[in-house]
């Protein structure tokens, strides 16, 4: 999938911006465990094995380096199959995002294909929905803060605030695992985003006899945690892999044990 | 010769009668009644006129069923729910309620739903006028920066609610994602002089009613059904003052009234009118001479009445605390000639004291929480004072302090007010009952004591004193405090 490193070295000599700070490339360990995803029932617990996750979402600057190195992901070169019309639509050109875009703001307007390839070129991969949700249920002090009202209200507030994609990475809180910006900047692509079946008719989904959409729990959803998560699942359900969205970015993960490559291909 | 004439005559007759038949059959074809509205053919294409509340598009009149293109854009944007209180609304077409859609039975509506790229969330639309799964919700689930197109045929005439049905449904509706779609019967609704679009909704904010700043949506209050605001057309005052709807004496007014909810049922009432006609729940059933009509959440009604006398009619949800304390209050200003036969105004006034005089007081807690943000400048005092005025004083003294003749004295250019500032403070603190003379006119009414903090009393009085030609006094919290202490002595 990734072109040879030779090419990369050739370009490296020409491009100064290639050097990204160590801070931005940093990863944080997330200790695996078992959790119950969105209003599931006891039988639907999911076990997540330990993994490392990017501390920050991928930035405009980092993605620019990527497309310089891999021209097939530039706006005018990307295969039609891998993007809709709005791929990097806010960029000034193929190899420049212009002055209006913060280099350190999260990259958005990218398709799932592009995000996936980016991670692969780093020897990483996109997180699964379960990994992402597992890491994101932490607040500053607790690994699973989903029962805290303050945590949920904060997330809901963000879902309502406009144009947060313009903020710089690291401008929200550092969570229990040492990871920033899982909530508060942009939505993030996940490897298996479309494995959750949301038809768009959420009330009908409630009746579906599936583990994720256990009717009784969803109907009686007085629990704020369900609402925040529900919105993420709804968003994922509305996407296709070739879509790009102004509020949707990504970050990568790496299995803790590098030999365990069953998902990273 | 003779024969020839006869022949011509016969020919003429035949021709004439066949022409008549032709004409007749044409007319008949026009009037063809379809036993099933799904069979009405939709000829030609037309782009639907969409309007922001309180206005409605042109009536369908006698137009034939058409392919009607509805272009609707979803916008998540900040607005003001009441003075100084901002809120992020999610809207169909940039307004709450969303744009009014006007169709006739048999139309084939091609619905193009666009989700603005700056939006955060996916949305969809469920139109109660649609016959089909989810009312269109299933086919219209659209991510930000995308457009979805689906079409439906309007089979049943009536006034219908539309709303977003994306998870969490309650939150999408609570943030303002609802509106009305009208399906007129063949030939249209009967003509009236004025038509308006009004929709009630309840709002749930983190801070209490009136708390300033950008207020986030409060899910827990929504679940508990504890509304902070109940309003017409998306905000307090959307239909009052300059924004009041208008009519002239003698005109017939038709209101398309919807209720988006998410939770509360509306007891829709117009103070000073009786509905001549109510299309109950927006359907075919017409009820006459109605005082208050119930509009369910996710439902609508059409009300019609002729306005006979001039004045301001007040539109309310007659669950009355919602009207005077949470914002469900609008105005219809009627201009024209008085008609003393229909309404005389006050004829005479006398004393009635069955149990001796007494002062009415409202039960109140003695401790009033101080406002969290004290005003730092005169401009802020005016701003905060106005906010308090609009919440507390506006219902009786009205937007320009003009009061209501014979009932509530004016605050504008008021000699009574300007004469004595301590008296004015006392009235706000403790209320006032009995006869007073303001600008040469007598008023005998009751004002209840107001539960406001010293800061709020100071701001609101400063606002009143510095508006509408008054004496420009500044009232400080210390002055208010000293009046409170005075009464304790």
XYZ file of C-alpha atoms in Angstrom:
754
model
C 0.000 0.000 0.000
C 2.721 2.408 0.919
C 5.299 3.413 -1.707
C 8.916 2.609 -1.040
C 10.857 4.500 1.560
C 13.299 5.597 -1.124
C 10.757 8.032 -2.417
C 10.242 9.337 1.078
C 13.923 9.996 1.599
C 14.147 11.783 -1.704
C 11.403 14.152 -0.679
C 12.662 14.483 2.853
C 15.722 16.307 1.613
C 13.577 18.891 -0.124
C 10.932 19.569 2.406
C 11.565 21.279 5.654
C 8.075 20.983 7.042
C 8.477 17.240 7.057
C 9.821 17.302 10.567
C 6.907 17.131 12.912
C 7.487 17.638 16.553
C 7.964 14.605 18.689
C 5.073 15.775 20.786
C 2.650 15.413 17.914
C 3.837 11.928 17.070
C 3.604 10.792 20.671
C 1.443 7.860 21.574
C -0.084 6.868 24.883
C -0.742 3.392 26.183
C -4.286 2.296 26.900
C -4.582 -0.720 29.156
C -7.067 -3.199 27.796
C -10.187 -4.286 29.585
C -13.817 -5.170 29.262
C -16.605 -2.679 28.784
C -20.242 -2.516 27.796
C -20.680 -0.397 24.692
C -23.594 1.936 24.013
C -26.565 0.804 26.067
C -25.690 -2.798 25.570
C -26.777 -5.544 27.868
C -24.514 -7.635 30.044
C -24.089 -10.294 27.418
C -22.733 -7.746 24.975
C -19.547 -6.859 26.835
C -16.549 -6.259 24.650
C -12.969 -7.011 25.526
C -10.393 -4.590 24.227
C -6.754 -5.638 24.270
C -4.101 -3.113 25.254
C -3.027 -0.691 22.551
C -1.247 2.604 21.974
C -3.108 5.600 20.631
C -1.920 8.888 19.138
C -2.015 11.538 21.839
C -3.379 14.083 19.344
C -5.500 13.887 16.228
C -3.536 14.140 12.968
C -2.989 17.812 12.076
C -3.188 19.745 8.823
C 0.583 20.064 8.805
C 1.106 16.343 9.282
C -1.352 15.490 6.592
C 0.269 17.974 4.229
C 3.557 16.113 4.685
C 1.754 12.905 3.936
C 0.272 14.102 0.643
C 3.601 15.594 -0.413
C 5.177 12.231 0.206
C 2.315 10.323 -1.369
C 1.032 12.357 -4.309
C -1.716 9.859 -5.056
C -3.533 11.302 -2.008
C -3.402 14.870 -3.283
C -6.703 16.470 -4.090
C -6.343 16.329 -7.858
C -4.845 12.848 -7.881
C -7.055 10.936 -5.497
C -9.015 8.120 -7.115
C -12.693 8.950 -7.545
C -13.541 5.779 -5.701
C -11.725 7.022 -2.594
C -13.323 10.432 -2.262
C -16.428 12.449 -2.855
C -16.181 15.933 -4.319
C -15.274 17.565 -1.020
C -11.945 15.834 -0.285
C -9.584 18.530 1.045
C -11.986 21.047 -0.494
C -10.890 23.759 1.934
C -7.231 23.530 0.872
C -5.651 26.164 -1.288
C -3.981 23.622 -3.571
C -2.655 20.111 -3.829
C 0.371 20.742 -1.645
C -0.677 23.778 0.363
C -3.557 24.412 2.707
C -3.270 28.197 2.630
C -3.171 30.875 5.290
C -6.695 30.464 6.556
C -6.041 27.043 7.988
C -4.079 26.524 11.185
C -1.195 24.070 10.685
C -1.844 22.701 14.151
C -5.594 22.289 13.806
C -6.848 18.765 13.161
C -7.019 17.657 9.535
C -10.599 17.305 8.297
C -12.280 16.877 4.926
C -10.572 13.559 4.383
C -12.126 10.261 3.397
C -11.839 7.033 5.331
C -9.609 5.625 2.603
C -7.137 8.475 3.012
C -7.162 8.226 6.808
C -6.644 4.487 6.702
C -3.746 4.783 4.302
C -2.142 7.526 6.351
C -2.049 5.295 9.406
C -0.744 2.347 7.431
C 2.110 4.434 6.103
C 3.085 5.121 9.692
C 3.025 1.434 10.511
C -0.162 2.035 12.454
C -3.868 1.648 11.753
C -7.169 3.361 12.472
C -8.734 2.471 15.826
C -11.743 0.207 15.888
C -15.009 1.664 17.192
C -14.508 -0.347 20.357
C -10.952 0.879 20.887
C -11.957 4.467 20.258
C -14.980 4.330 22.540
C -12.966 2.540 25.213
C -10.240 5.193 25.235
C -12.778 8.011 24.996
C -14.834 7.030 28.014
C -12.092 8.420 30.244
C -12.145 11.895 31.711
C -9.170 13.587 33.379
C -9.084 11.240 36.327
C -11.114 8.125 35.617
C -10.831 5.411 32.996
C -14.608 5.082 32.734
C -16.303 8.400 33.456
C -19.487 7.651 31.604
C -21.574 7.711 34.755
C -20.384 11.208 35.635
C -22.828 13.940 34.816
C -20.103 16.534 34.297
C -18.340 14.361 31.746
C -21.468 13.801 29.711
C -22.613 17.384 29.878
C -19.226 18.522 28.613
C -19.456 16.220 25.630
C -22.999 17.279 24.839
C -21.945 20.921 25.070
C -19.263 20.276 22.509
C -21.678 18.574 20.179
C -23.586 21.831 20.228
C -20.705 24.289 19.801
C -20.049 25.329 16.228
C -16.757 25.312 14.308
C -14.548 23.595 16.863
C -12.580 22.073 13.978
C -10.711 25.359 13.787
C -9.172 24.926 17.239
C -5.614 23.697 17.656
C -4.809 20.219 18.877
C -4.293 19.941 22.598
C -6.833 22.665 23.345
C -9.171 20.322 25.180
C -8.451 18.138 28.190
C -5.848 15.417 28.708
C -7.619 12.265 29.704
C -6.774 9.483 32.136
C -4.606 7.740 29.522
C -2.777 10.935 28.582
C -4.720 11.380 25.348
C -6.030 14.778 24.224
C -8.970 15.967 22.165
C -11.017 12.789 21.913
C -13.946 15.069 22.684
C -14.138 18.714 21.803
C -12.441 19.206 18.444
C -13.609 16.901 15.667
C -15.318 13.603 15.073
C -12.835 10.840 14.260
C -12.857 8.075 11.689
C -12.737 4.531 12.980
C -11.674 1.424 11.116
C -15.070 -0.263 11.300
C -17.285 2.825 11.475
C -19.933 1.248 9.280
C -20.336 -1.931 11.283
C -22.994 -0.245 13.371
C -26.331 -0.419 11.685
C -28.126 2.827 11.985
C -30.735 3.186 9.319
C -31.193 6.877 9.844
C -34.557 6.186 11.347
C -33.373 6.107 14.916
C -36.744 5.281 16.381
C -36.887 2.181 14.274
C -33.372 1.234 15.250
C -34.559 1.173 18.812
C -36.741 -1.780 17.965
C -34.013 -3.711 16.230
C -33.205 -6.907 17.943
C -29.496 -6.336 18.151
C -27.011 -6.150 20.952
C -26.274 -2.520 20.348
C -29.815 -1.357 20.159
C -31.407 -3.128 23.025
C -34.918 -1.758 22.948
C -35.640 -1.478 26.627
C -32.430 0.344 27.441
C -32.778 2.821 24.601
C -36.414 3.581 25.176
C -35.772 4.232 28.846
C -32.688 6.253 28.075
C -32.766 8.663 30.957
C -29.060 8.033 31.140
C -27.148 10.951 29.718
C -24.286 8.723 28.678
C -26.471 7.103 26.107
C -27.277 10.385 24.497
C -23.681 11.425 23.958
C -22.741 8.027 22.596
C -25.891 7.817 20.540
C -24.871 10.934 18.669
C -21.497 9.451 17.784
C -23.079 6.248 16.555
C -25.623 8.252 14.557
C -22.840 10.212 12.913
C -20.903 7.076 12.051
C -24.077 5.581 10.645
C -24.515 8.532 8.310
C -21.080 8.114 6.723
C -19.690 6.270 3.752
C -15.983 5.570 3.301
C -15.600 8.062 0.459
C -17.234 10.971 2.329
C -15.192 13.865 3.639
C -16.608 16.157 6.272
C -15.521 19.479 7.699
C -15.907 18.170 11.231
C -14.351 14.745 10.779
C -10.678 13.930 11.348
C -8.777 10.918 12.660
C -5.886 9.580 14.683
C -4.045 6.260 14.591
C -3.409 3.402 16.994
C -0.877 0.650 17.254
C -1.271 -2.684 19.022
C 0.887 -2.784 22.124
C 2.493 -5.962 20.897
C 3.724 -5.096 17.414
C 3.675 -8.780 16.410
C -0.031 -8.873 16.903
C -0.892 -7.500 13.498
C -4.189 -9.208 12.878
C -5.984 -5.948 12.226
C -3.319 -3.801 10.672
C -2.716 -5.849 7.524
C -83.936 23.830 -52.249
C -86.114 23.087 -49.369
C -84.353 19.858 -48.906
C -81.022 21.525 -48.967
C -81.938 23.935 -46.183
C -83.156 21.131 -44.041
C -79.994 19.269 -44.685
C -77.900 22.276 -43.674
C -79.989 22.781 -40.565
C -79.565 19.191 -39.614
C -75.886 19.420 -40.249
C -75.679 22.505 -38.084
C -77.594 20.846 -35.320
C -75.371 17.854 -35.454
C -72.264 19.971 -35.479
C -73.518 22.119 -32.636
C -74.540 19.242 -30.481
C -71.291 17.450 -31.061
C -69.398 20.606 -30.173
C -71.487 20.931 -27.057
C -70.708 17.385 -26.189
C -67.049 18.082 -26.701
C -67.209 21.157 -24.512
C -69.160 19.369 -21.900
C -66.835 16.427 -21.804
C -63.889 18.788 -21.431
C -65.504 20.472 -18.470
C -66.333 17.151 -17.000
C -62.770 16.003 -17.334
C -61.623 19.067 -15.410
C -63.946 18.368 -12.569
C -63.141 14.707 -12.444
C -63.165 13.653 -8.842
C -60.504 11.138 -7.954
C -61.782 8.531 -5.579
C -58.216 7.950 -4.547
C -55.899 10.962 -4.152
C -52.924 8.840 -5.155
C -54.354 8.836 -8.711
C -54.251 12.623 -9.116
C -51.742 13.273 -11.898
C -48.932 15.712 -11.139
C -48.232 17.739 -14.221
C -45.433 20.262 -14.613
C -42.641 21.081 -12.221
C -42.523 23.965 -9.774
C -40.202 25.112 -7.013
C -41.980 25.490 -3.701
C -42.037 28.912 -2.084
C -40.748 28.560 1.470
C -41.332 31.228 4.095
C -39.948 32.042 7.513
C -42.383 32.385 10.401
C -44.742 34.169 10.961
C -45.404 34.292 7.210
C -46.865 31.643 4.942
C -46.497 31.121 1.190
C -49.178 32.084 -1.347
C -52.287 29.883 -1.199
C -52.461 27.087 -3.799
C -55.787 28.409 -5.074
C -57.073 26.514 -8.096
C -53.719 25.247 -9.323
C -53.418 21.657 -10.444
C -51.292 19.109 -8.676
C -47.647 19.482 -9.637
C -44.233 18.083 -9.074
C -43.141 20.391 -6.280
C -39.466 20.857 -5.491
C -38.682 21.672 -1.876
C -35.127 22.843 -1.168
C -34.431 22.788 2.538
C -31.124 23.601 4.205
C -30.254 22.520 7.730
C -28.279 25.070 9.749
C -26.920 24.771 13.279
C -26.589 28.360 14.471
C -26.534 30.618 17.488
C -29.524 32.795 18.303
C -31.114 34.673 21.183
C -33.846 32.948 23.147
C -34.546 36.060 25.209
C -32.631 39.279 25.879
C -29.073 38.375 26.821
C -29.614 34.613 26.662
C -28.031 32.897 23.671
C -28.734 29.389 22.479
C -27.475 27.109 19.706
C -30.507 26.340 17.566
C -30.645 23.514 15.071
C -32.915 24.652 12.269
C -34.650 23.754 9.054
C -33.968 26.789 6.876
C -32.370 29.001 9.525
C -35.460 29.697 11.620
C -37.390 28.117 14.484
C -39.869 26.846 13.506
C -38.508 25.826 10.109
C -39.715 27.174 6.774
C -43.421 26.761 6.044
C -44.143 24.373 3.172
C -47.432 24.791 1.296
C -48.690 22.025 -0.997
C -51.992 20.734 -2.333
C -53.353 17.256 -2.323
C -51.924 15.182 -5.165
C -48.622 17.079 -5.373
C -45.526 14.998 -5.887
C -43.028 16.600 -3.563
C -39.362 16.164 -4.399
C -37.637 16.927 -1.129
C -33.981 17.996 -1.256
C -32.519 18.047 2.232
C -29.122 19.736 2.548
C -26.958 19.520 5.646
C -24.584 22.503 5.797
C -20.880 21.495 5.860
C -20.244 23.522 9.027
C -22.829 21.501 10.910
C -21.680 18.956 13.462
C -24.357 16.355 13.197
C -26.240 14.185 10.773
C -29.937 15.021 10.504
C -33.048 13.830 8.710
C -36.684 14.831 8.345
C -39.904 13.120 9.299
C -42.883 14.856 7.707
C -46.200 13.818 9.189
C -47.723 14.510 5.757
C -45.801 11.588 4.268
C -47.283 8.153 3.830
C -44.253 5.897 4.097
C -41.728 4.494 6.543
C -40.487 7.047 9.040
C -42.316 9.847 7.231
C -39.231 10.224 5.050
C -36.741 9.929 7.894
C -35.332 6.704 6.570
C -34.550 8.148 3.162
C -33.288 11.522 4.307
C -30.562 10.702 6.859
C -27.876 13.103 5.726
C -24.327 13.731 6.977
C -22.917 17.286 7.196
C -21.860 18.542 3.783
C -24.240 16.186 1.933
C -27.630 16.358 0.266
C -30.357 13.705 0.178
C -33.296 13.650 -2.180
C -36.518 11.706 -1.767
C -40.037 12.201 -2.992
C -43.558 11.579 -1.766
C -47.131 12.203 -2.849
C -49.442 14.215 -0.621
C -52.464 11.979 -0.152
C -54.307 13.534 2.781
C -55.200 17.207 3.100
C -54.405 18.813 6.447
C -51.836 20.739 8.467
C -48.892 18.595 9.471
C -45.797 18.871 11.630
C -42.365 17.947 10.324
C -39.335 17.397 12.518
C -35.907 15.831 12.709
C -35.845 12.210 13.828
C -32.138 11.545 14.248
C -30.878 10.119 17.502
C -31.261 11.481 20.112
C -34.615 12.533 18.671
C -35.718 14.510 21.719
C -32.620 16.675 21.618
C -32.943 17.462 17.923
C -36.536 18.578 18.449
C -35.719 20.442 21.662
C -33.120 22.462 19.747
C -35.740 23.677 17.287
C -35.901 21.141 14.474
C -39.591 21.308 13.621
C -41.976 23.147 11.337
C -45.276 22.861 9.458
C -46.293 21.534 6.065
C -49.774 22.342 4.800
C -51.576 20.111 2.315
C -54.522 22.083 0.939
C -57.563 20.315 -0.458
C -58.322 20.549 -4.172
C -59.301 24.157 -4.917
C -57.548 25.397 -1.792
C -58.777 26.510 1.609
C -61.470 29.225 1.622
C -60.018 32.698 1.113
C -59.249 34.815 4.178
C -57.662 38.237 4.620
C -54.610 37.402 6.694
C -52.688 34.207 7.297
C -49.877 33.627 9.801
C -47.624 30.795 10.965
C -47.097 30.221 14.678
C -45.446 27.290 16.385
C -44.924 26.617 20.045
C -41.887 24.872 21.472
C -40.382 24.185 24.889
C -36.697 24.777 25.635
C -34.405 23.410 28.324
C -31.316 25.371 29.324
C -28.548 24.655 31.795
C -29.176 27.964 33.575
C -32.545 29.034 34.944
C -34.942 31.203 32.931
C -33.279 34.532 32.243
C -29.745 33.523 33.193
C -27.502 35.380 30.779
C -24.870 34.098 28.389
C -24.712 31.148 26.023
C -26.878 28.480 27.588
C -26.325 24.841 26.636
C -29.186 22.401 26.251
C -29.968 20.529 29.474
C -30.801 16.920 28.774
C -31.825 16.125 32.339
C -34.390 18.933 32.469
C -35.718 17.763 29.114
C -36.092 14.227 30.386
C -37.819 15.561 33.501
C -39.978 17.845 31.333
C -39.002 20.943 33.325
C -39.027 23.598 30.637
C -37.196 26.886 31.228
C -38.799 28.525 28.210
C -42.068 27.868 26.442
C -42.216 30.137 23.423
C -43.908 30.877 20.138
C -41.652 30.945 17.072
C -38.419 30.047 18.801
C -37.800 32.888 21.221
C -39.397 35.081 23.856
C -40.814 38.121 22.131
C -40.724 36.661 18.602
C -44.307 37.905 18.176
C -44.412 40.993 20.375
C -43.644 44.672 19.984
C -42.441 45.438 16.464
C -42.674 41.785 15.575
C -46.374 41.480 16.474
C -48.610 40.196 13.702
C -51.235 42.635 12.419
C -54.744 42.817 11.000
C -57.419 45.422 10.342
C -60.891 45.571 11.840
C -63.297 43.499 9.785
C -60.665 41.120 8.445
C -60.694 37.373 8.867
C -57.449 35.991 10.265
C -56.277 32.431 9.832
C -53.521 31.116 12.061
C -51.638 27.929 11.263
C -50.641 26.884 14.738
C -48.282 24.004 15.393
C -46.639 22.567 18.454
C -43.150 21.149 18.097
C -42.898 20.108 21.737
C -40.742 18.159 22.498
C -42.751 17.628 25.676
C -45.555 20.060 26.377
C -49.099 20.175 25.041
C -50.403 23.644 24.204
C -53.716 25.125 25.318
C -53.774 27.708 22.551
C -55.901 30.752 23.316
C -56.199 34.289 22.019
C -57.101 36.751 24.771
C -59.969 38.886 23.517
C -61.138 36.628 20.691
C -63.283 33.585 20.097
C -62.233 31.264 17.292
C -65.042 31.250 14.728
C -63.621 28.075 13.261
C -61.079 25.539 14.387
C -59.876 22.822 12.040
C -59.459 20.423 14.911
C -55.940 18.972 15.014
C -55.396 20.340 11.511
C -57.782 17.829 9.904
C -61.189 17.989 8.212
C -63.310 18.341 11.318
C -64.386 21.944 11.848
C -65.484 23.049 15.272
C -67.069 26.467 15.804
C -67.025 29.094 18.553
C -64.021 27.830 20.465
C -62.212 29.659 23.270
C -59.134 27.470 23.679
C -57.968 24.635 21.488
C -55.604 21.890 22.504
C -52.594 21.360 20.274
C -50.677 18.201 21.008
C -46.895 18.014 20.797
C -46.233 16.967 17.221
C -49.655 18.262 16.177
C -51.272 21.352 14.719
C -54.544 23.221 14.306
C -55.893 25.873 11.964
C -57.876 28.597 13.724
C -59.893 31.356 12.068
C -61.600 34.401 13.472
C -62.868 37.756 12.332
C -61.425 40.712 14.219
C -64.246 43.127 15.059
C -62.662 45.756 17.288
C -59.274 47.461 17.406
C -56.723 46.641 20.093
C -54.011 44.177 20.885
C -55.010 40.540 21.071
C -52.674 38.409 23.151
C -51.826 34.913 21.955
C -51.016 32.567 24.803
C -50.634 29.012 25.900
C -53.391 29.168 28.525
C -51.344 26.973 30.823
C -50.837 30.502 31.938
C -47.559 30.487 33.821
C -45.971 29.478 30.536
C -47.344 32.664 28.995
C -46.358 35.190 31.625
C -43.285 33.521 33.060
C -41.782 31.361 30.333
C -42.471 33.338 27.195
C -45.474 31.719 25.461
C -46.976 35.061 24.574
C -47.535 36.731 21.228
C -49.506 39.718 19.982
C -51.901 40.431 17.186
C -52.399 44.157 16.726
C -55.727 45.108 15.231
C -56.212 48.586 13.795
C -59.426 50.280 12.750
C -62.626 51.887 13.942
C -63.999 51.306 17.438
C -67.299 49.503 17.679
C -68.899 50.349 21.030
C -71.718 47.932 20.395
C -69.327 45.000 20.424
C -67.005 46.313 23.117
C -67.760 49.389 25.184
C -64.586 49.930 27.138
C -65.042 50.772 30.818
C -68.412 52.382 31.534
C -68.176 53.174 35.216
C -66.086 52.272 38.182
C -67.018 52.103 41.862
C -65.980 50.728 45.206
C -66.727 47.189 46.247
C -65.511 46.221 49.680
C -67.264 43.160 51.073
C -64.610 42.426 53.674
C -62.939 45.768 54.149
C -59.810 46.976 52.440
C -56.729 44.822 52.443
C -53.476 44.712 50.670
C -52.840 41.787 48.414
C -49.470 40.231 48.777
C -47.925 37.322 47.024
C -46.318 34.695 49.207
C -42.633 35.136 48.715
C -39.358 34.022 50.095
C -37.626 36.886 51.861
C -34.228 35.889 50.563
C -33.700 36.656 46.918
C -30.548 35.393 45.281
C -28.335 38.175 44.002
C -27.738 38.155 40.300
C -24.499 36.383 39.547
C -23.099 39.017 37.242
C -23.410 42.570 38.618
C -23.692 45.334 36.043
C -20.371 47.089 35.600
C -21.409 50.074 33.523
C -24.432 52.188 32.769
C -24.727 50.406 29.410
C -24.819 47.062 31.185
C -27.333 48.355 33.704
C -29.577 49.339 30.831
C -29.059 46.002 29.119
C -29.711 43.899 32.216
C -32.536 46.192 33.266
C -34.196 45.714 29.910
C -33.873 41.933 30.241
C -35.611 42.046 33.622
C -38.214 44.441 32.263
C -39.044 42.136 29.373
C -39.448 39.208 31.734
C -41.249 40.901 34.574
C -42.923 44.188 33.643
C -43.568 43.824 29.940
C -46.807 41.818 30.200
C -48.687 44.752 31.804
C -46.670 47.894 31.059
C -45.827 46.773 27.499
C -42.699 47.231 25.407
C -42.605 51.023 25.257
C -43.838 51.560 28.802
C -47.159 52.718 27.409
C -49.245 50.578 29.780
C -52.816 49.602 29.000
C -55.489 52.274 29.153
C -57.866 51.970 32.121
C -55.905 49.024 33.520
C -52.162 49.455 33.869
C -50.616 52.932 34.173
C -47.949 54.067 31.717
C -44.273 54.172 32.700
C -43.417 56.305 29.708
C -43.197 60.011 30.477
C -44.869 59.266 33.793
C -45.278 62.089 36.334
C -46.081 59.597 39.080
C -42.851 57.742 38.443
C -40.637 60.797 38.127
C -42.054 62.506 41.253
C -40.683 60.099 43.815
C -37.957 57.545 43.295
C -38.318 55.980 46.760
C -41.985 55.408 46.100
C -41.105 53.736 42.808
C -38.625 51.425 44.541
C -41.212 50.571 47.205
C -43.782 49.683 44.568
C -41.422 47.243 42.876
C -40.451 45.737 46.247
C -43.863 45.581 47.909
C -46.452 46.041 45.191
C -49.255 48.600 45.095
C -52.994 48.347 45.448
C -55.557 51.089 45.097
C -56.229 54.273 43.243
C -53.455 56.445 41.861
C -53.372 59.287 39.346
C -50.821 59.072 36.539
C -50.569 61.840 33.957
C -54.024 63.027 34.929
C -55.756 59.668 34.617
C -56.984 57.480 37.444
C -55.974 53.859 37.763
C -57.281 51.431 40.338
C -55.507 48.174 40.010
C -53.168 45.753 41.680
C -49.467 45.291 41.157
C -47.984 42.437 43.135
C -44.679 42.579 44.978
C -41.836 41.479 42.705
C -39.304 38.931 43.860
C -36.199 40.583 42.456
C -32.767 41.111 43.960
C -31.555 44.622 44.896
C -29.316 44.582 41.849
C -32.197 43.619 39.562
C -34.537 46.251 41.014
C -31.832 48.893 40.575
C -31.204 47.853 36.966
C -34.820 47.657 35.937
C -35.706 51.014 37.494
C -32.634 52.619 35.952
C -33.772 51.232 32.629
C -37.280 52.627 33.092
C -36.024 56.032 34.314
C -33.688 56.292 31.326
C -36.242 55.331 28.703
C -39.308 56.831 27.082
C -38.828 60.460 28.167
C -38.406 59.862 31.903
C -36.150 61.815 34.253
C -32.914 59.819 33.662
C -32.352 58.968 37.325
C -29.930 56.202 38.136
C -31.086 53.826 40.849
C -28.344 51.997 42.724
C -28.539 48.696 44.614
C -27.695 50.688 47.778
C -30.824 52.828 47.332
C -32.910 49.677 46.998
C -31.274 48.152 50.027
C -32.001 51.219 52.137
C -35.688 51.041 51.164
C -35.751 47.376 52.192
C -34.179 48.285 55.552
C -36.677 51.124 55.939
C -39.533 48.667 55.863
C -37.896 46.412 58.459
C -37.765 49.365 60.890
